[in-house]
Amino acid sequence: MAPLTVTADEIDLARQAAARVTALIEGAAATHGRALVSLTGGSTPRRLYANLADGRQPWRTRIPWSDVHLFWGDERHVPPDHRDSNYRMARETLLDHIPIPADHVHRIRAEMPAAEAAADYERTLSDVVSGAPGLRDVEGGRTWLFDVMLLGVGEDGHVASIFPGSDLLASHRPYRVAAVRAEHLKAWRITLTPEAILDSQSIVVLVSGERKAAAVRAAIAGPLDVKRCPAQLLRSADGRVEWLLDRKAAALL
Ligand code: 6PG
């Protein structure tokens, strides 16, 4: 089973997550001169991002921001200044407070039509894979698309915008980004595919609150049914996944 850390509450969760994410980024930058990090959306990571940006805490100065490239695991189909935008949330809590070069921030351009935004982001990730200057040197052996993949989990067990029943769970795809219609939300989303999510050296799953306890239990310990609980897709990366939970989210384990 993937390593699992349970914290007293969401404050401690964000503090421990900041320490862990900082260490992972430092390690990647030290190993191959860059750290490609995929951020998660939603509300849980707000405190984590604020911790990483807070000059009074050790993380901001420890992280070599000029070696970091930031990506997103998914985005709502809204402009970047929309209140629901994952990019806007990260900009307000993190990007506006750290010395990261502007061309190291690779947001999903969700102001475009959804399919075009997905194709655009696919090209961005292809640049990473092709080792476009400044993004990725392909050394010998296995290199991962992302060094650090941050994820949350929805109450229904979704990760990124891969919701229960998603076609993305049905079969492997040669691409890394998809535009998906979330009927239950009456909205389009742009999301990394399971293949892209799993193409990561380290996957850190951050979950807080009692409302997530059932989804956490299903994801980690429930009978295998990925269509029903998409977070179970992480089981195929067992050695590279770690769960950071507060006590309420871990209550049913
Ligand atoms: C999003 C996220 C999504 C999120 C979960 C948990 O765009 O909302 O990428 O996958 O991580 O829905 O969201 P909360 O942290 O808000 O509970």
Short mmCIF file of N, CA and C in Angstrom, two decimals, residues 22-99:
data_model
loop_
_atom_site.label_atom_id
_atom_site.label_comp_id
_atom_site.label_asym_id
_atom_site.label_seq_id
_atom_site.Cartn_x
_atom_site.Cartn_y
_atom_site.Cartn_z
N THR A 22 8.26 20.60 -0.80
CA THR A 22 9.55 21.30 -0.89
C THR A 22 10.69 20.30 -1.07
N ALA A 23 10.68 19.24 -0.29
CA ALA A 23 11.75 18.24 -0.38
C ALA A 23 11.75 17.57 -1.75
N LEU A 24 10.58 17.27 -2.27
CA LEU A 24 10.50 16.63 -3.59
C LEU A 24 11.01 17.56 -4.69
N ILE A 25 10.65 18.82 -4.60
CA ILE A 25 11.11 19.79 -5.60
C ILE A 25 12.62 19.98 -5.50
N GLU A 26 13.12 20.13 -4.29
CA GLU A 26 14.57 20.26 -4.11
C GLU A 26 15.29 19.04 -4.69
N GLY A 27 14.76 17.85 -4.44
CA GLY A 27 15.40 16.63 -4.93
C GLY A 27 15.43 16.57 -6.45
N ALA A 28 14.33 16.94 -7.08
CA ALA A 28 14.28 16.91 -8.55
C ALA A 28 15.24 17.93 -9.14
N ALA A 29 15.25 19.11 -8.56
CA ALA A 29 16.13 20.17 -9.10
C ALA A 29 17.60 19.78 -8.92
N ALA A 30 17.90 19.15 -7.79
CA ALA A 30 19.29 18.73 -7.54
C ALA A 30 19.69 17.59 -8.49
N THR A 31 18.73 16.71 -8.79
CA THR A 31 19.04 15.54 -9.63
C THR A 31 19.19 15.90 -11.10
N HIS A 32 18.24 16.68 -11.62
CA HIS A 32 18.38 16.96 -13.07
C HIS A 32 18.11 18.42 -13.42
N GLY A 33 18.31 19.28 -12.45
CA GLY A 33 18.35 20.71 -12.77
C GLY A 33 17.01 21.36 -12.99
N ARG A 34 15.92 20.55 -12.90
CA ARG A 34 14.59 21.14 -13.07
C ARG A 34 13.60 20.37 -12.23
N ALA A 35 12.48 21.02 -11.93
CA ALA A 35 11.40 20.33 -11.23
C ALA A 35 10.10 20.70 -11.94
N LEU A 36 9.50 19.70 -12.60
CA LEU A 36 8.24 19.93 -13.31
C LEU A 36 7.12 19.47 -12.38
N VAL A 37 6.32 20.42 -11.95
CA VAL A 37 5.32 20.20 -10.90
C VAL A 37 3.94 20.46 -11.46
N SER A 38 3.03 19.49 -11.28
CA SER A 38 1.64 19.67 -11.68
C SER A 38 0.81 20.00 -10.45
N LEU A 39 0.17 21.15 -10.48
CA LEU A 39 -0.63 21.60 -9.33
C LEU A 39 -2.04 21.03 -9.42
N THR A 40 -2.66 20.85 -8.27
CA THR A 40 -4.06 20.45 -8.26
C THR A 40 -4.92 21.68 -8.00
N GLY A 41 -6.17 21.57 -8.37
CA GLY A 41 -7.13 22.65 -8.12
C GLY A 41 -7.95 22.33 -6.88
N GLY A 42 -9.12 22.96 -6.82
CA GLY A 42 -9.99 22.77 -5.67
C GLY A 42 -9.57 23.67 -4.51
N SER A 43 -10.15 23.39 -3.34
CA SER A 43 -9.90 24.26 -2.18
C SER A 43 -8.85 23.70 -1.23
N THR A 44 -8.70 22.38 -1.19
CA THR A 44 -7.76 21.80 -0.22
C THR A 44 -6.35 22.35 -0.32
N PRO A 45 -5.82 22.54 -1.51
CA PRO A 45 -4.40 22.97 -1.60
C PRO A 45 -4.18 24.45 -1.28
N ARG A 46 -5.24 25.22 -1.04
CA ARG A 46 -5.02 26.66 -0.80
C ARG A 46 -4.01 26.90 0.31
N ARG A 47 -4.18 26.20 1.42
CA ARG A 47 -3.27 26.41 2.55
C ARG A 47 -1.85 25.96 2.21
N LEU A 48 -1.76 24.87 1.47
CA LEU A 48 -0.44 24.41 1.06
C LEU A 48 0.26 25.46 0.23
N TYR A 49 -0.42 25.99 -0.77
CA TYR A 49 0.18 27.00 -1.64
C TYR A 49 0.55 28.24 -0.84
N ALA A 50 -0.31 28.64 0.09
CA ALA A 50 -0.02 29.81 0.92
C ALA A 50 1.23 29.56 1.78
N ASN A 51 1.38 28.33 2.28
CA ASN A 51 2.58 27.99 3.06
C ASN A 51 3.83 28.09 2.19
N LEU A 52 3.75 27.60 0.97
CA LEU A 52 4.92 27.63 0.08
C LEU A 52 5.30 29.07 -0.28
N ALA A 53 4.31 29.95 -0.25
CA ALA A 53 4.55 31.35 -0.66
C ALA A 53 4.91 32.25 0.51
N ASP A 54 4.75 31.74 1.72
CA ASP A 54 4.90 32.57 2.92
C ASP A 54 6.38 32.76 3.27
N GLY A 55 6.86 34.00 3.13
CA GLY A 55 8.28 34.27 3.40
C GLY A 55 8.67 34.03 4.84
N ARG A 56 7.69 33.93 5.75
CA ARG A 56 8.02 33.70 7.17
C ARG A 56 8.24 32.21 7.43
N GLN A 57 7.94 31.38 6.45
CA GLN A 57 8.15 29.93 6.61
C GLN A 57 9.38 29.52 5.75
N PRO A 58 9.95 28.36 6.03
CA PRO A 58 11.24 28.01 5.37
C PRO A 58 11.11 27.62 3.91
N TRP A 59 9.88 27.32 3.44
CA TRP A 59 9.74 26.66 2.13
C TRP A 59 10.06 27.59 0.97
N ARG A 60 9.57 28.78 1.00
CA ARG A 60 9.70 29.72 -0.14
C ARG A 60 11.17 29.91 -0.52
N THR A 61 12.01 30.07 0.49
CA THR A 61 13.42 30.34 0.16
C THR A 61 14.17 29.04 -0.15
N ARG A 62 13.68 27.91 0.33
CA ARG A 62 14.35 26.64 0.01
C ARG A 62 14.10 26.20 -1.42
N ILE A 63 12.96 26.53 -1.97
CA ILE A 63 12.61 26.04 -3.31
C ILE A 63 13.33 26.87 -4.37
N PRO A 64 14.06 26.23 -5.27
CA PRO A 64 14.77 26.94 -6.36
C PRO A 64 13.81 27.30 -7.48
N TRP A 65 13.03 28.37 -7.27
CA TRP A 65 11.92 28.67 -8.18
C TRP A 65 12.36 28.84 -9.64
N SER A 66 13.60 29.27 -9.85
CA SER A 66 14.02 29.47 -11.25
C SER A 66 14.24 28.13 -11.97
N ASP A 67 14.25 27.02 -11.19
CA ASP A 67 14.36 25.68 -11.80
C ASP A 67 13.01 24.98 -11.87
N VAL A 68 11.97 25.64 -11.39
CA VAL A 68 10.66 24.99 -11.31
C VAL A 68 9.78 25.40 -12.49
N HIS A 69 9.06 24.44 -13.05
CA HIS A 69 8.02 24.70 -14.04
C HIS A 69 6.70 24.20 -13.46
N LEU A 70 5.68 25.03 -13.51
CA LEU A 70 4.39 24.68 -12.94
C LEU A 70 3.36 24.39 -14.02
N PHE A 71 2.62 23.33 -13.82
CA PHE A 71 1.55 22.91 -14.72
C PHE A 71 0.30 22.68 -13.86
N TRP A 72 -0.81 22.32 -14.51
CA TRP A 72 -2.03 22.03 -13.77
C TRP A 72 -2.57 20.67 -14.18
N GLY A 73 -3.12 19.95 -13.22
CA GLY A 73 -3.71 18.65 -13.51
C GLY A 73 -5.04 18.75 -14.22
N ASP A 74 -5.73 19.85 -13.97
CA ASP A 74 -7.01 20.08 -14.66
C ASP A 74 -7.40 21.54 -14.49
N GLU A 75 -8.41 21.92 -15.24
CA GLU A 75 -8.89 23.30 -15.17
C GLU A 75 -10.38 23.33 -15.50
N ARG A 76 -11.03 24.20 -14.85
CA ARG A 76 -12.44 24.41 -15.20
C ARG A 76 -12.47 25.20 -16.51
N HIS A 77 -13.59 25.06 -17.25
CA HIS A 77 -13.67 25.72 -18.55
C HIS A 77 -14.13 27.16 -18.36
N VAL A 78 -13.23 27.94 -17.78
CA VAL A 78 -13.53 29.35 -17.47
C VAL A 78 -12.27 30.17 -17.75
N PRO A 79 -12.43 31.50 -17.89
CA PRO A 79 -11.24 32.35 -18.10
C PRO A 79 -10.35 32.35 -16.85
N PRO A 80 -9.10 32.78 -17.01
CA PRO A 80 -8.14 32.67 -15.89
C PRO A 80 -8.44 33.58 -14.72
N ASP A 81 -9.33 34.56 -14.90
CA ASP A 81 -9.67 35.47 -13.79
C ASP A 81 -11.02 35.11 -13.17
N HIS A 82 -11.59 33.99 -13.61
CA HIS A 82 -12.90 33.57 -13.09
C HIS A 82 -12.74 33.02 -11.68
N ARG A 83 -13.75 33.22 -10.85
CA ARG A 83 -13.63 32.77 -9.45
C ARG A 83 -13.46 31.26 -9.35
N ASP A 84 -13.87 30.51 -10.34
CA ASP A 84 -13.74 29.04 -10.29
C ASP A 84 -12.41 28.55 -10.89
N SER A 85 -11.61 29.47 -11.41
CA SER A 85 -10.39 29.05 -12.11
C SER A 85 -9.33 28.49 -11.14
N ASN A 86 -8.84 27.30 -11.44
CA ASN A 86 -7.75 26.74 -10.63
C ASN A 86 -6.48 27.57 -10.78
N TYR A 87 -6.31 28.14 -11.98
CA TYR A 87 -5.14 29.01 -12.17
C TYR A 87 -5.25 30.24 -11.27
N ARG A 88 -6.45 30.84 -11.25
CA ARG A 88 -6.63 32.06 -10.42
C ARG A 88 -6.35 31.75 -8.95
N MET A 89 -6.84 30.61 -8.48
CA MET A 89 -6.61 30.25 -7.08
C MET A 89 -5.11 30.13 -6.81
N ALA A 90 -4.38 29.48 -7.72
CA ALA A 90 -2.93 29.33 -7.53
C ALA A 90 -2.22 30.67 -7.67
N ARG A 91 -2.73 31.52 -8.57
CA ARG A 91 -2.08 32.84 -8.72
C ARG A 91 -2.23 33.64 -7.43
N GLU A 92 -3.43 33.63 -6.87
CA GLU A 92 -3.68 34.44 -5.66
C GLU A 92 -2.90 33.90 -4.45
N THR A 93 -2.82 32.56 -4.33
CA THR A 93 -2.21 31.99 -3.11
C THR A 93 -0.71 31.75 -3.28
N LEU A 94 -0.23 31.61 -4.52
CA LEU A 94 1.17 31.20 -4.71
C LEU A 94 1.90 32.06 -5.73
N LEU A 95 1.42 32.09 -6.96
CA LEU A 95 2.21 32.66 -8.06
C LEU A 95 2.55 34.13 -7.84
N ASP A 96 1.62 34.87 -7.28
CA ASP A 96 1.86 36.32 -7.08
C ASP A 96 2.88 36.58 -5.98
N HIS A 97 3.34 35.52 -5.29
CA HIS A 97 4.18 35.73 -4.10
C HIS A 97 5.53 35.03 -4.20
N ILE A 98 5.82 34.46 -5.36
CA ILE A 98 7.09 33.72 -5.49
C ILE A 98 7.85 34.21 -6.72
N PRO A 99 9.18 34.07 -6.70
CA PRO A 99 9.99 34.58 -7.83
C PRO A 99 10.14 33.56 -8.95
#
